[in-house]
CSV table of N, CA and C in Angstrom, one decimal:
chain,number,residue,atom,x,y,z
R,1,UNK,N,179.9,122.3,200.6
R,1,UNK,CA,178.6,122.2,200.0
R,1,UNK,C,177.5,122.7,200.9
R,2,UNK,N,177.7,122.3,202.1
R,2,UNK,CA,176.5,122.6,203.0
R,2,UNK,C,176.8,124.3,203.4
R,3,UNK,N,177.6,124.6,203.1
R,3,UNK,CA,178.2,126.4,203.5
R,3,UNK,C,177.2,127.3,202.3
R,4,UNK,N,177.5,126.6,201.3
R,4,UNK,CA,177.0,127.3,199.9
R,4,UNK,C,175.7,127.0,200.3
R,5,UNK,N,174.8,125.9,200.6
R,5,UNK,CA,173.3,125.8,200.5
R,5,UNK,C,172.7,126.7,201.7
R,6,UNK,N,173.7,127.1,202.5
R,6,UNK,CA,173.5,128.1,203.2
R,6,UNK,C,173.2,129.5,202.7
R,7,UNK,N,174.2,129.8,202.7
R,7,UNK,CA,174.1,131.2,201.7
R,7,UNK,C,173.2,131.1,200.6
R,8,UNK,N,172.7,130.4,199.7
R,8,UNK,CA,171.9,130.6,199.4
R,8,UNK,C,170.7,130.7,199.5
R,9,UNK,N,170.3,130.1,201.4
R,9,UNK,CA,169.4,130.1,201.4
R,9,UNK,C,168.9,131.7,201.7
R,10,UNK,N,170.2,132.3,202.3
R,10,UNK,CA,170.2,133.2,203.0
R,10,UNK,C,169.8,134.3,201.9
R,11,UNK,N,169.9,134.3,200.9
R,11,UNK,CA,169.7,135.1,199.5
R,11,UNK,C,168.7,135.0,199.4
R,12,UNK,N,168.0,133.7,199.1
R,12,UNK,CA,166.6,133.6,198.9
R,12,UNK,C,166.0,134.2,200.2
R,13,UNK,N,166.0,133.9,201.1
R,13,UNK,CA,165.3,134.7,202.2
R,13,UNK,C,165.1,136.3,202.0
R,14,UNK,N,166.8,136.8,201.8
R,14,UNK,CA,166.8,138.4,201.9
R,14,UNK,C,166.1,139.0,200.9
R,15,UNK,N,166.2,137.9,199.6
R,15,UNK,CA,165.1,138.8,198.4
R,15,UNK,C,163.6,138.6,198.7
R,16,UNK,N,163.3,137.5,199.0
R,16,UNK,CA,161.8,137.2,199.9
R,16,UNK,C,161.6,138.4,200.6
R,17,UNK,N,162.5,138.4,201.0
R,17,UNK,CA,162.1,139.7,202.5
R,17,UNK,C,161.8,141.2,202.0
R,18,UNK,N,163.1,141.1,200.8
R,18,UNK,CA,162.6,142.8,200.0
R,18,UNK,C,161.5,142.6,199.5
R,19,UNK,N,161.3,141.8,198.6
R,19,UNK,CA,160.0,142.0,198.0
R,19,UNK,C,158.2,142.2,198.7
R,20,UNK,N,158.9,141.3,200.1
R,20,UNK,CA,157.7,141.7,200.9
R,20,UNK,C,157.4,143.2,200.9
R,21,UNK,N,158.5,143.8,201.8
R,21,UNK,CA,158.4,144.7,202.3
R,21,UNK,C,158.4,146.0,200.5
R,22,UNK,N,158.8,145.2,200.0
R,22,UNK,CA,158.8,146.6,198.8
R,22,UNK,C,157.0,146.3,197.8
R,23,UNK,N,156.5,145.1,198.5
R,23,UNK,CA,154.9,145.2,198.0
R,23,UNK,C,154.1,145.6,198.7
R,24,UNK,N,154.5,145.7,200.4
R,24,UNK,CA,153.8,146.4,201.2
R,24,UNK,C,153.7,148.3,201.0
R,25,UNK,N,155.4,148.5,200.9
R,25,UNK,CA,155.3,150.0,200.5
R,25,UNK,C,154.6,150.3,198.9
R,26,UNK,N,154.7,149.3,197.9
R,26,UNK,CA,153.4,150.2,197.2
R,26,UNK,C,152.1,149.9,197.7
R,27,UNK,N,151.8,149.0,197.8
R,27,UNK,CA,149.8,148.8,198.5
R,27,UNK,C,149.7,150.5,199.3
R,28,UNK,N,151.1,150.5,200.4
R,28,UNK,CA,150.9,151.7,200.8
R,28,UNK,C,150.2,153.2,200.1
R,29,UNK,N,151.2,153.0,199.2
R,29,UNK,CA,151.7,154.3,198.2
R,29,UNK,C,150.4,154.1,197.6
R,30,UNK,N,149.7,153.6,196.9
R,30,UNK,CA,148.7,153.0,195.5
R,30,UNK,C,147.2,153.7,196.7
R,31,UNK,N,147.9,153.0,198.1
R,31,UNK,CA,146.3,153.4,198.8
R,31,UNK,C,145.9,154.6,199.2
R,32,UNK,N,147.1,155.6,199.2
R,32,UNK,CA,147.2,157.4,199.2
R,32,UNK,C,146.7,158.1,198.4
R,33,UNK,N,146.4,157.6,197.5
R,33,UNK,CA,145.7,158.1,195.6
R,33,UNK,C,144.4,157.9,195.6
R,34,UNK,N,143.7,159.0,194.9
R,34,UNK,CA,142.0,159.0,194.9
R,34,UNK,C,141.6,157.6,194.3
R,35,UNK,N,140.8,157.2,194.8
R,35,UNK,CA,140.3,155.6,194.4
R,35,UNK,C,139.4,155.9,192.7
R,36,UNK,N,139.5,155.1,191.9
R,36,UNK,CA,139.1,155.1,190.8
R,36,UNK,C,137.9,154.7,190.1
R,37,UNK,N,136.9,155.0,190.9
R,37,UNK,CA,135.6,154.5,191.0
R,37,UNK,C,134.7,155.9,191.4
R,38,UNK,N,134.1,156.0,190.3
R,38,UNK,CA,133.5,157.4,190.2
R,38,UNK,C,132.3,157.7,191.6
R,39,UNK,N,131.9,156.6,192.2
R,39,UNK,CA,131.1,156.7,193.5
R,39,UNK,C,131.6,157.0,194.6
R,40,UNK,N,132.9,156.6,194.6
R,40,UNK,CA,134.3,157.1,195.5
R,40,UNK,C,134.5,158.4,195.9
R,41,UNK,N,133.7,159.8,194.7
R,41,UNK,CA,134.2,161.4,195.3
R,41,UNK,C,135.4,161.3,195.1
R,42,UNK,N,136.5,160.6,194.9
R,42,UNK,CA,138.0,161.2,195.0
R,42,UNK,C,138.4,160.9,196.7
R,43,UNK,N,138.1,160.2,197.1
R,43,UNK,CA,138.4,159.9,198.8
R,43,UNK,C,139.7,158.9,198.3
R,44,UNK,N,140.5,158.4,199.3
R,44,UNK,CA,141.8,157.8,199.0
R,44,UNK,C,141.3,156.0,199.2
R,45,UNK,N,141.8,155.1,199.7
R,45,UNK,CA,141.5,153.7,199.9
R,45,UNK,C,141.7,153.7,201.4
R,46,UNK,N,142.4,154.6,201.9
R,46,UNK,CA,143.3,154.2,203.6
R,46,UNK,C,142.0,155.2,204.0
R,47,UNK,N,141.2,156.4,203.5
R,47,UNK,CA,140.2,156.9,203.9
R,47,UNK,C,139.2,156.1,203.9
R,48,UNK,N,138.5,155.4,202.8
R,48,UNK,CA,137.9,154.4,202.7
R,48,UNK,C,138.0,153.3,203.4
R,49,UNK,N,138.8,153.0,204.4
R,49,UNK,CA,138.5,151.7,205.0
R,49,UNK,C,139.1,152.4,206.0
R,50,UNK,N,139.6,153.3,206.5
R,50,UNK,CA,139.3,153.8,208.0
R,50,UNK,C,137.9,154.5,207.9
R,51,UNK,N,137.0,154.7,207.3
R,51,UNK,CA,135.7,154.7,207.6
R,51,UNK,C,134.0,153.6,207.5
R,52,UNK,N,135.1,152.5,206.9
R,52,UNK,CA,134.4,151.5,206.7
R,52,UNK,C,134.6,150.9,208.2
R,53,UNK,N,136.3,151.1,208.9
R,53,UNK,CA,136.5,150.2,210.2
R,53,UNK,C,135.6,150.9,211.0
R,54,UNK,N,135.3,152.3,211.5
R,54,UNK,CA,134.3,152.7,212.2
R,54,UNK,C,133.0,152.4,212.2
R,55,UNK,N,132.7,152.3,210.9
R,55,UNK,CA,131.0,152.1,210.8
R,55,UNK,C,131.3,150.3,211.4
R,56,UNK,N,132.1,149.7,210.6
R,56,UNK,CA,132.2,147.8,211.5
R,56,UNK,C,132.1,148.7,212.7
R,57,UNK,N,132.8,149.5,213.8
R,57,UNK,CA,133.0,148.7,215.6
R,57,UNK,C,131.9,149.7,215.5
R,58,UNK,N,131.3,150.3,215.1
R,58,UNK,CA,129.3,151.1,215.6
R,58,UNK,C,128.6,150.2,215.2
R,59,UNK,N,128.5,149.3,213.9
R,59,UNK,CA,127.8,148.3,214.2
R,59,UNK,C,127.7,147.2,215.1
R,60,UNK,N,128.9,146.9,215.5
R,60,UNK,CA,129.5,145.8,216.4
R,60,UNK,C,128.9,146.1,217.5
R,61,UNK,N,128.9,147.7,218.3
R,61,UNK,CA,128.9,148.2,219.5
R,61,UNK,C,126.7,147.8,219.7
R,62,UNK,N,126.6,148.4,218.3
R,62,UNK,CA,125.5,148.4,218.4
R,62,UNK,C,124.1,146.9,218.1
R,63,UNK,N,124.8,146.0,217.4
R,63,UNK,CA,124.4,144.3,217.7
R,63,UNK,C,124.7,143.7,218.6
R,64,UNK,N,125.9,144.0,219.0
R,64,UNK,CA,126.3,143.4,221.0
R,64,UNK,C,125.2,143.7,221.8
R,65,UNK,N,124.7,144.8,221.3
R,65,UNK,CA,123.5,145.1,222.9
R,65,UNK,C,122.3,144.0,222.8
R,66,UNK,N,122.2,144.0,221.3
R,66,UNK,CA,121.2,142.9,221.0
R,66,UNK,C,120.8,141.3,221.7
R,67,UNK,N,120.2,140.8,222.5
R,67,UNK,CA,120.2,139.6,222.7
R,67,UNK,C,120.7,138.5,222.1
R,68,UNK,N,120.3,138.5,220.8
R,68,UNK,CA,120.5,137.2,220.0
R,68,UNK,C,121.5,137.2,219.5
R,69,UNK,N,122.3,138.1,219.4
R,69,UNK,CA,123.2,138.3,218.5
R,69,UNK,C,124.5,138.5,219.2
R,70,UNK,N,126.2,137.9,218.6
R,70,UNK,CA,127.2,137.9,219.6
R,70,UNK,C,128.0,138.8,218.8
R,71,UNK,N,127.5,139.8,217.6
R,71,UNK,CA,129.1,140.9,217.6
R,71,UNK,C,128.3,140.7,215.9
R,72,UNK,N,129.4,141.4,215.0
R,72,UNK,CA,129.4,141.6,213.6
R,72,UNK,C,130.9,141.4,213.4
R,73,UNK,N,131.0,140.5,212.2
R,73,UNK,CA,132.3,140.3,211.6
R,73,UNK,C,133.4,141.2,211.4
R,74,UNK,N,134.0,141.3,211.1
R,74,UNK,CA,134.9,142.6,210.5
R,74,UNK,C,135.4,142.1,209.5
R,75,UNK,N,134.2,143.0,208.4
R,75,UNK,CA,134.6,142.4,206.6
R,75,UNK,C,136.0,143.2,206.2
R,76,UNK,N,136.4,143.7,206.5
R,76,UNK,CA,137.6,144.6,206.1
R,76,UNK,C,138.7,143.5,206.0
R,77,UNK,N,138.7,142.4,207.1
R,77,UNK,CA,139.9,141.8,207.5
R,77,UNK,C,139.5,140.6,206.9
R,78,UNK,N,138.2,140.2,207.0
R,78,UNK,CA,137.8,139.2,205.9
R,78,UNK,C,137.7,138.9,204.7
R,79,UNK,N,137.6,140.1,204.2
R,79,UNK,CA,137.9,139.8,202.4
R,79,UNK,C,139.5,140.4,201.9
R,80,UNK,N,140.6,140.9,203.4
R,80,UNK,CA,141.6,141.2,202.9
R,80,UNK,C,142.3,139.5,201.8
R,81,UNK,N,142.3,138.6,202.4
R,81,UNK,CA,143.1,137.4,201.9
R,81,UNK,C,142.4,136.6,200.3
R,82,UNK,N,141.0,136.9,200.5
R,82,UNK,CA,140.4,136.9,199.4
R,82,UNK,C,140.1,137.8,198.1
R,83,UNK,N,140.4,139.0,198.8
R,83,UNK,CA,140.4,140.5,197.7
R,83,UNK,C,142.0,140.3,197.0
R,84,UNK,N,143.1,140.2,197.4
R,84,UNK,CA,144.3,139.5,197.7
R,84,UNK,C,144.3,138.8,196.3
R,85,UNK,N,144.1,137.4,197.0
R,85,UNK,CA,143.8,136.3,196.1
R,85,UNK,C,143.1,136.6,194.5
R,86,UNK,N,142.1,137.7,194.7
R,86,UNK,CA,141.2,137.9,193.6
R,86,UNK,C,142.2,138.6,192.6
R,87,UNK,N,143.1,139.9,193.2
R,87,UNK,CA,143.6,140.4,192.3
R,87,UNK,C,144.8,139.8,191.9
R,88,UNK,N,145.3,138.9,192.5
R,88,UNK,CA,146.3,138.4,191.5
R,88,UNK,C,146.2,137.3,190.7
R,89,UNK,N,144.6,137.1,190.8
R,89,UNK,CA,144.3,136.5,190.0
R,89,UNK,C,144.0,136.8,188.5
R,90,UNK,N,143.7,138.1,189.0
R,90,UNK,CA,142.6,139.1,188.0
R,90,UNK,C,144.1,139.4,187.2
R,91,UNK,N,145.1,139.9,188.0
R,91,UNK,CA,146.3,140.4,186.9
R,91,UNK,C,147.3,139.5,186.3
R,92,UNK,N,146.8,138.0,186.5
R,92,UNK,CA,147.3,137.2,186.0
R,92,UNK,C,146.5,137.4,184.8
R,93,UNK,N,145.2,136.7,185.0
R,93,UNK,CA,144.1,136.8,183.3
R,93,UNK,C,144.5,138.0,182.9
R,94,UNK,N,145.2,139.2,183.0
R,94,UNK,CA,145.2,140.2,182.2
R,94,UNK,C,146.3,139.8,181.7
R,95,UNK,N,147.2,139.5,181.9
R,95,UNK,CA,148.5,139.3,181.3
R,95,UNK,C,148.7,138.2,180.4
R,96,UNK,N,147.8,137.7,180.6
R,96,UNK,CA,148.0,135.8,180.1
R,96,UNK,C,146.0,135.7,179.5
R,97,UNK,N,146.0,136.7,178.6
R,97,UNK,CA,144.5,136.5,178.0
R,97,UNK,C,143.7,135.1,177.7
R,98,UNK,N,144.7,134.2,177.1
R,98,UNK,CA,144.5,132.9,177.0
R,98,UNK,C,144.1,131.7,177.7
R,99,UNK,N,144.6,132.0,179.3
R,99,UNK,CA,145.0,131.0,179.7
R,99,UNK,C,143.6,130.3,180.0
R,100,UNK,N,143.3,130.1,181.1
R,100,UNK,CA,141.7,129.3,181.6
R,100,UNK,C,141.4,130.3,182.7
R,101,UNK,N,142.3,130.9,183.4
R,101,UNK,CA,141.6,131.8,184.4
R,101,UNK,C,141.0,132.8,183.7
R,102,UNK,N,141.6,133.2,182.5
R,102,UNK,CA,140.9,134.6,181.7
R,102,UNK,C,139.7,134.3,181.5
R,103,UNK,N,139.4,132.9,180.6
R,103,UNK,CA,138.2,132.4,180.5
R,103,UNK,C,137.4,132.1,181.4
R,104,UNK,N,137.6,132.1,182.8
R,104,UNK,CA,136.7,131.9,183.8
R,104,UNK,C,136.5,133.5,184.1
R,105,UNK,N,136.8,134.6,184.0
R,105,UNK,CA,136.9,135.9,184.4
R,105,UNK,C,136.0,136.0,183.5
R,106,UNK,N,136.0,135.8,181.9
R,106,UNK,CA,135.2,136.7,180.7
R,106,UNK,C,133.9,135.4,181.2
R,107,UNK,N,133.9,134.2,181.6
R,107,UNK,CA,132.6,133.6,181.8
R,107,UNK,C,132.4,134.6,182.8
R,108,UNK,N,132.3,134.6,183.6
R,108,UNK,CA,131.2,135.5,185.0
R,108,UNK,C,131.2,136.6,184.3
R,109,UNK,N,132.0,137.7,183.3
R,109,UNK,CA,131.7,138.9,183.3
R,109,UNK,C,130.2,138.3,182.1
R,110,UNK,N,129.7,137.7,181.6
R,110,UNK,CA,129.1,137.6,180.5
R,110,UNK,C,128.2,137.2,181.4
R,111,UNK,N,128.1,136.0,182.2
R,111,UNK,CA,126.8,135.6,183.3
R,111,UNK,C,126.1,136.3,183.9
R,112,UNK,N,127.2,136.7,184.9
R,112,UNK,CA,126.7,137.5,186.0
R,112,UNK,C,127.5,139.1,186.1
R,113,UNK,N,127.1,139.7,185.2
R,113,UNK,CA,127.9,141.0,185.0
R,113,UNK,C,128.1,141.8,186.1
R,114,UNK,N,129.2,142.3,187.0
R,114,UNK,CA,129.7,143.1,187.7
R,114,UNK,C,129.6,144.5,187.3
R,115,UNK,N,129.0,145.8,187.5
R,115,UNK,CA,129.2,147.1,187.2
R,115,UNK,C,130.7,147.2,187.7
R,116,UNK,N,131.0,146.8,189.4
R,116,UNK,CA,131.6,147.7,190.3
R,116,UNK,C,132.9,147.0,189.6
R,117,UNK,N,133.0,145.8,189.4
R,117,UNK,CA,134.4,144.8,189.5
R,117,UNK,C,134.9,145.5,187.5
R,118,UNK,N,136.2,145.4,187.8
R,118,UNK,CA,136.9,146.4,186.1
R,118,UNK,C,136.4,144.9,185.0
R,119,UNK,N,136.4,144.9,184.2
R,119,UNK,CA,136.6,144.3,182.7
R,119,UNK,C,137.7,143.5,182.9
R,120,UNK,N,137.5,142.4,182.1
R,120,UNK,CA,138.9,142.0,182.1
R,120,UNK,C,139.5,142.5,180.5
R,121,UNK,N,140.8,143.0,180.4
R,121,UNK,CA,141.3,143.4,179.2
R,121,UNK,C,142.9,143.3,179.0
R,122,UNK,N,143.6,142.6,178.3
R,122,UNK,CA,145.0,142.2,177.7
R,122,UNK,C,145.5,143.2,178.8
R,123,UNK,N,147.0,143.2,178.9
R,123,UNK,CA,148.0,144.3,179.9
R,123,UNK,C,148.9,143.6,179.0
R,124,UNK,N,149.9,144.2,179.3
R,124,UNK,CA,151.8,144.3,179.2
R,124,UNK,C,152.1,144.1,180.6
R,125,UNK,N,153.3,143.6,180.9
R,125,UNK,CA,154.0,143.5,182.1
R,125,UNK,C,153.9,144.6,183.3
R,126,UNK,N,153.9,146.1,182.3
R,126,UNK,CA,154.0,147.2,183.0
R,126,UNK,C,152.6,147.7,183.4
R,127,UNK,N,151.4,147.3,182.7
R,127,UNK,CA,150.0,147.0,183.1
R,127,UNK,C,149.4,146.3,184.4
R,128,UNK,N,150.5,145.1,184.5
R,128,UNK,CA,149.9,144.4,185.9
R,128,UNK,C,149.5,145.0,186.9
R,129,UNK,N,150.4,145.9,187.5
R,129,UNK,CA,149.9,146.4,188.5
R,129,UNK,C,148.8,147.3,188.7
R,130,UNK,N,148.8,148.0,187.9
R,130,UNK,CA,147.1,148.6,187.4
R,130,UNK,C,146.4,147.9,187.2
R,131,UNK,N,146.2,146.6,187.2
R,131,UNK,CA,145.1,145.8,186.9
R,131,UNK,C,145.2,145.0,188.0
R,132,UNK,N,146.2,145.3,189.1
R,132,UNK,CA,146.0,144.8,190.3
R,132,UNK,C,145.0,145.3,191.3
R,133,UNK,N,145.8,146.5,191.1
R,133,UNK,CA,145.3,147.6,192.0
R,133,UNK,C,143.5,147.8,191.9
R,134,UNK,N,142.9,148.2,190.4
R,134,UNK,CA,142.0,148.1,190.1
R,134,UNK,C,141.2,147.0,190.7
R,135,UNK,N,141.7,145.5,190.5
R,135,UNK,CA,140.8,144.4,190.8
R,135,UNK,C,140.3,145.2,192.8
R,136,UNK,N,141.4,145.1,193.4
R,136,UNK,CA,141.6,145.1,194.6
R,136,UNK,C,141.3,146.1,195.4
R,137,UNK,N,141.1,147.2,195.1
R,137,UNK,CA,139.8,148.6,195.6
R,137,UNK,C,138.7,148.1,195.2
R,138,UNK,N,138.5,148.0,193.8
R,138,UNK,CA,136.8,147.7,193.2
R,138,UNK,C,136.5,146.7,194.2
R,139,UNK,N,137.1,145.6,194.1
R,139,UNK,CA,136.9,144.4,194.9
R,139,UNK,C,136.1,144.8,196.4
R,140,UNK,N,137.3,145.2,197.2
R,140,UNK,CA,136.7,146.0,198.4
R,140,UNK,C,135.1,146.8,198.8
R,141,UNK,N,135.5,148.0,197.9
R,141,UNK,CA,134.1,148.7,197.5
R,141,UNK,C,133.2,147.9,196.8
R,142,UNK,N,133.3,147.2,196.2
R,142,UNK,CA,132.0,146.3,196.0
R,142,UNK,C,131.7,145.5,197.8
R,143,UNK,N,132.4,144.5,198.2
R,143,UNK,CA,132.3,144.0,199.4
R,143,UNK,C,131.5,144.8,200.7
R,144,UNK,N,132.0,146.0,200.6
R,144,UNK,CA,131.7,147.2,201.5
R,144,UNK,C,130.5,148.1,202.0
R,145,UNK,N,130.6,148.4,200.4
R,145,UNK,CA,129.0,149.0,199.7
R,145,UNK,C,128.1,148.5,199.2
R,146,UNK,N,128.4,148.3,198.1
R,146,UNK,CA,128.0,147.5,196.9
R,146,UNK,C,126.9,146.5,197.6
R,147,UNK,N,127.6,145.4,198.2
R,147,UNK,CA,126.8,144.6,198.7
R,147,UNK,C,126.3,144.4,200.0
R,148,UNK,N,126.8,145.4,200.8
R,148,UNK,CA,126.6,145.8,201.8
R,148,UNK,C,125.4,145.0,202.6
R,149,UNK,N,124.2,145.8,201.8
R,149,UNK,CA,123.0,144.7,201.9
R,149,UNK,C,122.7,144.0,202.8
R,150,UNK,N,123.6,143.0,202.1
R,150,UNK,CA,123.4,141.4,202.8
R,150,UNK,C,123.4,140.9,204.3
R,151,UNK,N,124.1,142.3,205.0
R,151,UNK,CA,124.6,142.4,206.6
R,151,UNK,C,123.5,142.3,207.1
R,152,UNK,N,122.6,142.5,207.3
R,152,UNK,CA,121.4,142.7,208.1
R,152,UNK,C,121.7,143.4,209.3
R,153,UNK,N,121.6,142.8,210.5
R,153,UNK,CA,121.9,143.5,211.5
R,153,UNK,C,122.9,144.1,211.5
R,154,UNK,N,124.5,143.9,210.4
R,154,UNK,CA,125.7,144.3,210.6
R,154,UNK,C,126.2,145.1,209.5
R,155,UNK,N,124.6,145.6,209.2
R,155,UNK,CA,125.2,146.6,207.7
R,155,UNK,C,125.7,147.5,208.3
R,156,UNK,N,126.5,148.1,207.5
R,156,UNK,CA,127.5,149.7,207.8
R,156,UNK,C,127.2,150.7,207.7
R,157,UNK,N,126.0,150.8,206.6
R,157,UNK,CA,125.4,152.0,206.2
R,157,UNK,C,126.4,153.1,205.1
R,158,UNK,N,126.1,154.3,204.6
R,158,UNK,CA,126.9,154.4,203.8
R,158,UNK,C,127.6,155.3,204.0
R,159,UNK,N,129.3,155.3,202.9
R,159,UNK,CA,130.4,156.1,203.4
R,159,UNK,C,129.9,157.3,203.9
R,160,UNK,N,130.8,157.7,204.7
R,160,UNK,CA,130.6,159.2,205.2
R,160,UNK,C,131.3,159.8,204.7
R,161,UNK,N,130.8,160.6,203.4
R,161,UNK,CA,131.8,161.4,202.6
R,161,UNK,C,132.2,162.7,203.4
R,162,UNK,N,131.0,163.2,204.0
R,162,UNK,CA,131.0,164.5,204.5
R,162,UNK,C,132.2,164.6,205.3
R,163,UNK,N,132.4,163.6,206.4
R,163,UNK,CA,133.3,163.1,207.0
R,163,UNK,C,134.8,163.2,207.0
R,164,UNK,N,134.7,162.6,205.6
R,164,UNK,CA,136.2,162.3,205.0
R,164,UNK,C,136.5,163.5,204.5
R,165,UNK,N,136.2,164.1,203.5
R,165,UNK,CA,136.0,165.2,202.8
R,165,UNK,C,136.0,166.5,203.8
R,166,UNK,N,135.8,166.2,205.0
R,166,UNK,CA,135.7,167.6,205.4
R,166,UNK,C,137.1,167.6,206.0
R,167,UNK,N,137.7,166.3,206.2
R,167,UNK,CA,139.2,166.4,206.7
R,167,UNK,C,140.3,166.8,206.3
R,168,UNK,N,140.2,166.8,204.6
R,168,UNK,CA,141.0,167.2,203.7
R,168,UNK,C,141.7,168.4,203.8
């Protein structure tokens, strides 16, 4: 008995383990592709946040000097577990229109309407992931730009298209 609870645990581990690594290789793949946000130019997501990380450590470099101030956060890494969270939340309400999370999604979109953040709208199984992905760029790019704002001393200022675009 105890041989078998083994091995199985060993199964569950090995499929745990694929599926990590086979959700990592699409995030990969998904983040190679022009981002879907018409403010975006067609830049990719892995362009987009290696130019967001530069503007964070110029900001960083440049509030360090400041007296009062000990550094700037690094929103990138910050809203990774909450952007995360958001989208699988978001492609749950799409899948499951009924449930209470959908109805908490369609309450904020009616309150407090989001331009940058997608609609919430019914999917199929084979939808999810599109409505993952979607939550989870917008998400970002809102965080990034969008609200940018709010940074005061540790705003980023905006993408450097020229930049990216001239890399191509």
């Amino acid at each position: 008995m105890g041989r078998f609870l083994l091995e199985l645990l060993k199964i569950v581990l090995v499929t745990a383990l694929l599926l990590v690594i086979s959700f990592g290789v699409w995030i990969y793949f998904r983040g190679t592709q022009p981002m879907d946000i018409p403010e975006a130019r067609g830049i990719t997501f892995w362009q987009f946040i290696q130019d967001r990380w530069n503007a964070t450590q110029e900001a960083d470099t440049r509030v360090s000097a400041l007296p009062q101030y000990l550094g700037c956060r690094n929103d990138i890494s910050y809203y990774f577990p909450l952007n995360l969270r958001g989208s699988f939340n978001f492609a749950y309400a799409s899948l499951n229109p009924d449930s209470k999370l959908a109805y908490a999604f369609k309450y904020w979109e009616e309150q407090k309407p989001d331009e940058v953040l997608p609609k919430l709208k019914p999917v199929n199984l084979s939808g999810v992931p599109d409505a993952f992905w979607s939550y989870f760029e917008r998400a970002y790019w809102r965080a990034l730009v969008s609200i940018d704002y709010m940074a005061a001393e540790c705003k980023l200022g905006p993408v450097n298209f020229d930049g990216i675009l001239a890399g191509k």
